[in-house]
Coordinates of C-alpha atoms in Angstrom, one line a residue:
X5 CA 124.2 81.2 87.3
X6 CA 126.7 82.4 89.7
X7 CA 126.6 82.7 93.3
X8 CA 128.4 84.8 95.7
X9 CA 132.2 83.6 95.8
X10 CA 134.9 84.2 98.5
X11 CA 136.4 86.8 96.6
X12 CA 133.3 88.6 96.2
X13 CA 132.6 88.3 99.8
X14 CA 136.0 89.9 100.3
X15 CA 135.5 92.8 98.7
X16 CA 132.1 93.0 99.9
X17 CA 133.4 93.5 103.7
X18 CA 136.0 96.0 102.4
X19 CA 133.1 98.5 100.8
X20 CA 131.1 98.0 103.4
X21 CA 134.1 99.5 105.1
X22 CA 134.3 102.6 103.3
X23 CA 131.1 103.1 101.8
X24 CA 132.6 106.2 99.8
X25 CA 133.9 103.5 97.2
X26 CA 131.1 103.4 95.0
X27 CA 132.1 103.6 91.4
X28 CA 133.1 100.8 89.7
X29 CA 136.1 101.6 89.2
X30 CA 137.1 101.7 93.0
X31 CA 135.4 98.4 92.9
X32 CA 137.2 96.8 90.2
X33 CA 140.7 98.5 91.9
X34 CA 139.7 96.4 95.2
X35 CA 139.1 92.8 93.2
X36 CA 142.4 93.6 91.7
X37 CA 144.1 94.3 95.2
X38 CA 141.7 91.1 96.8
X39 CA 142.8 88.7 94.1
X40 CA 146.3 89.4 94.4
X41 CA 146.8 90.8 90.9
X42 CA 146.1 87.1 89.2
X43 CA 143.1 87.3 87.6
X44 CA 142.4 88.7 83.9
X45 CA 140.4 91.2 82.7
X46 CA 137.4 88.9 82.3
X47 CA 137.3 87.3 85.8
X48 CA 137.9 91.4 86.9
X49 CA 134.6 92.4 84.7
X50 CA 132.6 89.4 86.2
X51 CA 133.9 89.7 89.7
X52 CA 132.9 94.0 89.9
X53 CA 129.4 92.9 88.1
X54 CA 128.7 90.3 91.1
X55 CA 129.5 93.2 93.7
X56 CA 127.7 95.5 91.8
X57 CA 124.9 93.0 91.8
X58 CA 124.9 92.5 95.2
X59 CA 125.2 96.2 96.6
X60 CA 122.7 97.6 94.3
X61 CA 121.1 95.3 92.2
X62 CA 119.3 92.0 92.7
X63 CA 122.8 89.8 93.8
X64 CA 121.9 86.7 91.9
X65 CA 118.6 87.0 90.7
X66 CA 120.3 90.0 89.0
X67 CA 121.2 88.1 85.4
X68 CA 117.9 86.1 85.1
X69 CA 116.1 90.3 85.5
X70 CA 118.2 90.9 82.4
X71 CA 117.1 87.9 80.2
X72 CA 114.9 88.9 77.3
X73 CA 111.5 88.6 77.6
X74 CA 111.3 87.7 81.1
X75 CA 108.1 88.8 83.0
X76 CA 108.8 87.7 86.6
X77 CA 111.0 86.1 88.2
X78 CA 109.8 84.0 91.6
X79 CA 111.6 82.8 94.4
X80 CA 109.9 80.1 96.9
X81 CA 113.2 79.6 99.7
X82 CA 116.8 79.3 99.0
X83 CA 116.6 76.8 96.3
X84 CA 113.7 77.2 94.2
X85 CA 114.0 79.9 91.7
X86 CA 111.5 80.4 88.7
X87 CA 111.0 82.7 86.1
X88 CA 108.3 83.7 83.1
X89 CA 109.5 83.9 79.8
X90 CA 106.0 84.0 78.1
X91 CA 105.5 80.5 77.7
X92 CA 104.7 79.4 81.5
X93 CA 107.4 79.3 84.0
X94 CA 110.9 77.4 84.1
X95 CA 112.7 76.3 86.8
X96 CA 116.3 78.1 86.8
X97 CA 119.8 76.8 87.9
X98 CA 120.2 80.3 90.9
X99 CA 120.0 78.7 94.2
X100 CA 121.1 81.0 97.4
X101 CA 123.1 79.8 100.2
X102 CA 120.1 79.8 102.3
X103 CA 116.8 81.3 103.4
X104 CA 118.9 84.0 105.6
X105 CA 120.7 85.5 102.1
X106 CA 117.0 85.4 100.4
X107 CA 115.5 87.4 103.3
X108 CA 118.5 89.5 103.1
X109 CA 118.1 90.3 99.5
X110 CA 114.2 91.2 100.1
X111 CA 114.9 93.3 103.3
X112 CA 117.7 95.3 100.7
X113 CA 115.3 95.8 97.8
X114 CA 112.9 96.9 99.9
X115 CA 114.4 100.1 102.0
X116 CA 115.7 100.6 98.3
X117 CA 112.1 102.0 97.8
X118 CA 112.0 103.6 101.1
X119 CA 109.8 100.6 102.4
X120 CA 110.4 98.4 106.0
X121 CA 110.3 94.5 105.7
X122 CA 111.1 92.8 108.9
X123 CA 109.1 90.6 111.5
X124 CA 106.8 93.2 112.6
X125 CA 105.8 94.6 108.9
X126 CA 106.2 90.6 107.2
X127 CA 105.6 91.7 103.5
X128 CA 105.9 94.6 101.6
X129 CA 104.8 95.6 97.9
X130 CA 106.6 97.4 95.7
X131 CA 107.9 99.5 93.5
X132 CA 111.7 99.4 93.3
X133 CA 114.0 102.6 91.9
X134 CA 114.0 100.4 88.3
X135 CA 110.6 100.1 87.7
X136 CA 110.8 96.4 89.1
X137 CA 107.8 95.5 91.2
X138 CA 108.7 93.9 94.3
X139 CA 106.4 91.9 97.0
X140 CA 108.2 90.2 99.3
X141 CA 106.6 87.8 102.5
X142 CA 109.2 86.7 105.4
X143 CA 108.4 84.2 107.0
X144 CA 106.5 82.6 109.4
X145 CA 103.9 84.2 107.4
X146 CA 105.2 82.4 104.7
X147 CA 105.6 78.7 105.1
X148 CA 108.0 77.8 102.4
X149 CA 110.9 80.6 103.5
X150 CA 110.8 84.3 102.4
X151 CA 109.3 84.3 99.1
X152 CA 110.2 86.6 96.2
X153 CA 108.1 88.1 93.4
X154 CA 109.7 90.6 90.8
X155 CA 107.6 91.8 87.9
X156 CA 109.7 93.2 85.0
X157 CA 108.0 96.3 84.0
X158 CA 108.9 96.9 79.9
X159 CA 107.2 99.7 78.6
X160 CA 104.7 98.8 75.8
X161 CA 105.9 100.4 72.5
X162 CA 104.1 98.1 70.3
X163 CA 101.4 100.2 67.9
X164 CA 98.0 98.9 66.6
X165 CA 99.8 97.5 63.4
X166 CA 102.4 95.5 65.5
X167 CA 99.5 93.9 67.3
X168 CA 97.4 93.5 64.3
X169 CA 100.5 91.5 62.6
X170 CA 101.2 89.5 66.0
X171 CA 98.0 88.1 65.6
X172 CA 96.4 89.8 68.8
X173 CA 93.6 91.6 66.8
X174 CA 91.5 88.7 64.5
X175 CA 88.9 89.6 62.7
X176 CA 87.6 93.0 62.7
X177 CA 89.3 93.9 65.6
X178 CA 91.4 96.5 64.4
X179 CA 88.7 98.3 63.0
X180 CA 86.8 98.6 65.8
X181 CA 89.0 99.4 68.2
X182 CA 90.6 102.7 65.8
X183 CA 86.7 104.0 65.4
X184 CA 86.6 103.5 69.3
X185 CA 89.2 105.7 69.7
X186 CA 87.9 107.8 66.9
X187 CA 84.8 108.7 68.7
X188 CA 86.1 109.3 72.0
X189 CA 84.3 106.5 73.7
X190 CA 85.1 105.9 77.3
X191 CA 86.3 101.8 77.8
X192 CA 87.4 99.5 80.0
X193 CA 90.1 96.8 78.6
X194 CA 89.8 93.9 81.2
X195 CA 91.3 90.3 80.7
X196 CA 93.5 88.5 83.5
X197 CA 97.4 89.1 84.5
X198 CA 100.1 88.8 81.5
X199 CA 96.9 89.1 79.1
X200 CA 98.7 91.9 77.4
X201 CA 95.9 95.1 78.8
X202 CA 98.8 97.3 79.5
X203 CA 100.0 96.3 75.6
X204 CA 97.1 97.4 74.3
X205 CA 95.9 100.2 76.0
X206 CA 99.4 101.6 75.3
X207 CA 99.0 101.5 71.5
X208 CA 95.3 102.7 71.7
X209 CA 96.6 105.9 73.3
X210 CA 98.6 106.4 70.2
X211 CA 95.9 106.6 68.3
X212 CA 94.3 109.6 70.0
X213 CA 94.8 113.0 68.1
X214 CA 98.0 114.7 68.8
X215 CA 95.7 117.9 69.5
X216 CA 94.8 116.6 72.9
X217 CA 96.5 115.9 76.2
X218 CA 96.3 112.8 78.0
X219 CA 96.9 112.4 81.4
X220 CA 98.1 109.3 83.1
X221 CA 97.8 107.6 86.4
X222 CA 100.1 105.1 87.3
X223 CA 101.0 102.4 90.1
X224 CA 104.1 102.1 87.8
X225 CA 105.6 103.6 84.7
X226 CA 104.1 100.8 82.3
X227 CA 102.0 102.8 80.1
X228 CA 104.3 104.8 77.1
X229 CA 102.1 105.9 74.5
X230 CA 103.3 107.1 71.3
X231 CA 101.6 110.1 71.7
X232 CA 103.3 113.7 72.3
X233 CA 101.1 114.9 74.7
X234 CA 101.1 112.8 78.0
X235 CA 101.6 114.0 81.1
X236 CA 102.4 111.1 83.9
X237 CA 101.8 111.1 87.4
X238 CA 103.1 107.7 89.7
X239 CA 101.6 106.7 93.0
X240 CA 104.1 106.6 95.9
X241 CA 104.3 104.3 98.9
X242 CA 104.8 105.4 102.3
X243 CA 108.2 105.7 103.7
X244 CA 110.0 104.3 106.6
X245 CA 107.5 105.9 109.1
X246 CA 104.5 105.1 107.0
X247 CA 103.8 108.6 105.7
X248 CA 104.4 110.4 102.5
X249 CA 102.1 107.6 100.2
X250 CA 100.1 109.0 97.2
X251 CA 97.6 106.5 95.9
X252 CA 95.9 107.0 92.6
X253 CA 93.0 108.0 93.9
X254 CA 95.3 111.0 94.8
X255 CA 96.4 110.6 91.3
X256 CA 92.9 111.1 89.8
X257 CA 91.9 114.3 91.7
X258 CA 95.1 115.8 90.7
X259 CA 94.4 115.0 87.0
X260 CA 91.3 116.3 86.9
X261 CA 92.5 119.6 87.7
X262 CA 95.3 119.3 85.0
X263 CA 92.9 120.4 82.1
X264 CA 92.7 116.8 80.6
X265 CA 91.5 115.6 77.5
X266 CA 91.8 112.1 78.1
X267 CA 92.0 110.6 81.8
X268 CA 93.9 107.2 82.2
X269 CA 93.6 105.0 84.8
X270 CA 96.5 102.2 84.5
X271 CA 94.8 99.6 86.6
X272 CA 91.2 100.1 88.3
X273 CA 91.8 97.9 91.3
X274 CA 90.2 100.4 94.9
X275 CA 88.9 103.2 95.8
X276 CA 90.3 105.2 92.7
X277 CA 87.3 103.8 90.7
X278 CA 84.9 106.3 92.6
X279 CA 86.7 109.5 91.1
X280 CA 87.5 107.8 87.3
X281 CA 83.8 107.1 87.3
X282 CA 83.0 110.5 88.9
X283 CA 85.4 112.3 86.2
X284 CA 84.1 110.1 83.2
X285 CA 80.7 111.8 84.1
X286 CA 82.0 115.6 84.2
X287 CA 82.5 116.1 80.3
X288 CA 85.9 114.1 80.1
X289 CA 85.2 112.1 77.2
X290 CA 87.5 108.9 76.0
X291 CA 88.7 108.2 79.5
X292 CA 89.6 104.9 80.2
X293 CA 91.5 102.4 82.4
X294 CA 92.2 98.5 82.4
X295 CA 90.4 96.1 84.9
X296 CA 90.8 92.5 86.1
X297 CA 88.2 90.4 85.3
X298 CA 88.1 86.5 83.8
X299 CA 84.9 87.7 81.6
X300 CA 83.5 91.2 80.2
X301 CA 79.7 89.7 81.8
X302 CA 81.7 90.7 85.2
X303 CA 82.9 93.6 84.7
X304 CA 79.5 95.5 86.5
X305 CA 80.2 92.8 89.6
X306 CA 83.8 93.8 89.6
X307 CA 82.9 97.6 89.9
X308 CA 80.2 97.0 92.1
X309 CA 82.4 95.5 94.3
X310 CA 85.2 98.4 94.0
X311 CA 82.7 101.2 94.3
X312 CA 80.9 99.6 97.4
X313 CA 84.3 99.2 99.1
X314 CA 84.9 102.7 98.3
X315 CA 81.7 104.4 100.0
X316 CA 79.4 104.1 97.0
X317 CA 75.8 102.2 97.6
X318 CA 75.2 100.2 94.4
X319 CA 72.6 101.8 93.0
X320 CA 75.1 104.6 92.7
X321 CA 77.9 102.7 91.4
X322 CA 75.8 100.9 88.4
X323 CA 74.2 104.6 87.7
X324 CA 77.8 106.0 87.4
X325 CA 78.9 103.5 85.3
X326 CA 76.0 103.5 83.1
X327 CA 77.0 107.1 82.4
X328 CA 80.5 106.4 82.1
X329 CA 81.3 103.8 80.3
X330 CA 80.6 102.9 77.2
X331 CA 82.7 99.7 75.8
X332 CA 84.3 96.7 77.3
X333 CA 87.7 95.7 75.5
X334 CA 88.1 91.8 76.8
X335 CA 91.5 90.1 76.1
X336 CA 92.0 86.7 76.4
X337 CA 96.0 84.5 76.7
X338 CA 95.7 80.9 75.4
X339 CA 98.0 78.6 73.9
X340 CA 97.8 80.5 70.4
X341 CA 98.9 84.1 72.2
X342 CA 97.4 86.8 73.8
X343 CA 94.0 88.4 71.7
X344 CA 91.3 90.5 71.8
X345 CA 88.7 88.4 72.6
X346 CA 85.0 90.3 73.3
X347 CA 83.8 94.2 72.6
X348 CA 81.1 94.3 75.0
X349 CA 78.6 97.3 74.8
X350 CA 77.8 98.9 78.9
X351 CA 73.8 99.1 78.9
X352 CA 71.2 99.6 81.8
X353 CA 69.1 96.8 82.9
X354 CA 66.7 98.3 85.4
X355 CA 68.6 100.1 87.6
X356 CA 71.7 97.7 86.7
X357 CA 73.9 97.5 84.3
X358 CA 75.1 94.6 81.7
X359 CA 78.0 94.1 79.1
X360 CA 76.4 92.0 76.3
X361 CA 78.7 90.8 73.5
X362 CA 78.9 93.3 70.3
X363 CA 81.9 91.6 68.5
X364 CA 83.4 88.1 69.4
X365 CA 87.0 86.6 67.6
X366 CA 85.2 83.4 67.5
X367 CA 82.7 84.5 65.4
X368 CA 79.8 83.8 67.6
X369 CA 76.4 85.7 67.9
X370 CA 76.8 89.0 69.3
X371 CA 73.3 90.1 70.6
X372 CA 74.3 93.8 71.0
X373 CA 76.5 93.9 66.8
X374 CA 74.1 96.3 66.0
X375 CA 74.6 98.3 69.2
X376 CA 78.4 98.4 68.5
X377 CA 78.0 99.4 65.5
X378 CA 76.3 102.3 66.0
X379 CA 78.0 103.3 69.0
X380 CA 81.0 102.9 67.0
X381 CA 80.0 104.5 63.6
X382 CA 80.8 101.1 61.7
X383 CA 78.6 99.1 59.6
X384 CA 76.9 95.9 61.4

């Protein structure tokens, strides 16, 4: 990969200069005018792309962003670069010229978002103007030099039968999950990071009637339904002086008054749990969010730990819940790809509540199959 050269750094110190040469044709003008008119038009193209990069984009970490099928890319001091291509991560060729041009690069993409990263605020978490997600430590908080962590957002535009045919629904998978949709059940899809829960809630919202609206809270612009009626609103962090942020529990209150028909939570992971809960039991039918969890058994733990957080006693939260929800959708990744794993059916145990197993890939005993069934409207 390339790195900054001396003519780049040249014409670098001569926008600086004049900020007012933005386009890239000014730029390519100045290379021209830097190189003494000797290069071609190839050396011209790469030479504007590297200032580009380095102005506005991610300077060398840039090209690996644009690689297909990369997930994140992750950078641990000047000379350890990683990325995620699906199949674990890879160690790449990008080193920087030191931990100074990394810490550079972090503080850049991060007033990009309006956001401060500097010794007295020593990480920041992000969303950048892309729909890259940033988080950035400096050090001394980090020991290894200023560390690096972009997430490449890609819109999910894969339907039920694309899954199906990838493999990701086994079994009777498919089937279930269309009558869950079908019946306007309110779920969770839970599963760990890069288990594809953003995939498939995506292509279950497609699923829903075009007769309804669907309403969408969002961290980030992941979710894109092929559905055409959704209405999306995006958190926001706080700027410069640490005002101005809109957090999704923000998000849900202002959905609820948006005359809903289906309320989406993209990730349940604070205080927003309260209100999705809260809304779930007001009438709004076939809401539905995704949740981090390593098993659907832990999904009431993982809530009762959100809710208490939030204000709620836990009596409260399992009673809201109970209410609420009414499927688990657990996806597993494993050498063979990510799957749907587990449907779990949310019952009360005393004043708790459970998910037991109603449908499992493997093939297993589900205690709660009949349960499912029902609740679905599918045979046993």
């Amino acid at each position: 990969m390339r790195e900054s050269t001396p003519l780049v750094d040249r014409v670098r110190a001569r926008l600086a200069a004049d900020p007012a040469m933005t386009s890239q044709a000014a730029v390519a003008a100045l290379v021209r005018q830097e190189a003494g008119g000797l290069v071609g038009d190839g050396d011209v193209l790469d030479a504007v792309r590297a200032t580009v990069d380095e102005l506005s984009g991610a300077g060398v970490l840039e090209p690996l962003l644009r690689l297909p099928g990369v997930t994140d890319v992750l950078v641990v001091g000047a000379d350890r670069v990683w990325v995620d291509r699906g199949a674990g991560l890879e160690e790449t060729g990008v080193r920087f010229a030191d931990d100074e041009a990394v810490r550079r690069l972090a503080v850049r993409l991060a007033a990009s978002a309006g956001r401060r990263l500097d010794d007295a605020a020593p990480w920041a978490d992000v969303g950048l103007p892309d729909g890259t997600r940033l988080h950035a430590v400096l050090p001394p908080v980090s020991g290894s030099g200023t560390c690096l962590s972009l997430r490449v957002l890609r819109r999910a535009r894969l339907d039920l039968t694309d899954l199906a045919a990838a493999g990701a629904l086994p079994g009777a998978a498919e089937h279930l999950l269309r009558a869950l949709v079908a019946r306007r059940c309110a779920f969770l899809v839970t599963g760990g990071t890069g288990t594809g829960k953003t995939t498939l809630l995506s292509a279950l919202l497609g699923l829903v009637p075009p007769a309804e609206r669907v309403l969408v809270c969002e961290d980030a612009a992941e979710l894109d339904p092929q559905h055409p009626h959704v209405v999306r609103l995006l958190t926001r962090p706080p700027n410069v002086e640490s005002v101005g942020a809109v957090t999704l529990r923000d998000l849900v209150r202002q959905a609820l008054r948006m005359r809903p028909d289906r309320l989406v939570v993209g990730e349940v992971r604070g205080a927003e749990v309260v209100d999705l809960l809260a809304a779930l039991n007001t009438g709004h039918d076939g809401g539905c969010g995704t949740l981090h969890v390593n098993r659907a058994a832990e999904v009431p733990a993982r809530l009762e730990a959100l809710g208490v957080a939030a204000g709620l006693d836990r009596a409260a939260v399992h009673s809201q819940a109970a209410a609420a929800l009414s499927v688990v959708v657990h996806l597993r990744r494993a050498a063979g790809g990510r799957r749907v794993e587990e449907l779990g059916v949310v019952r009360r145990r005393g004043e708790l509540i459970e998910v037991v197993s109603g449908w499992r890939a493997d093939g297993a005993e589900a205690p709660a199959g009949a349960e499912l069934a029902a609740l679905l409207g599918v045979r046993a």
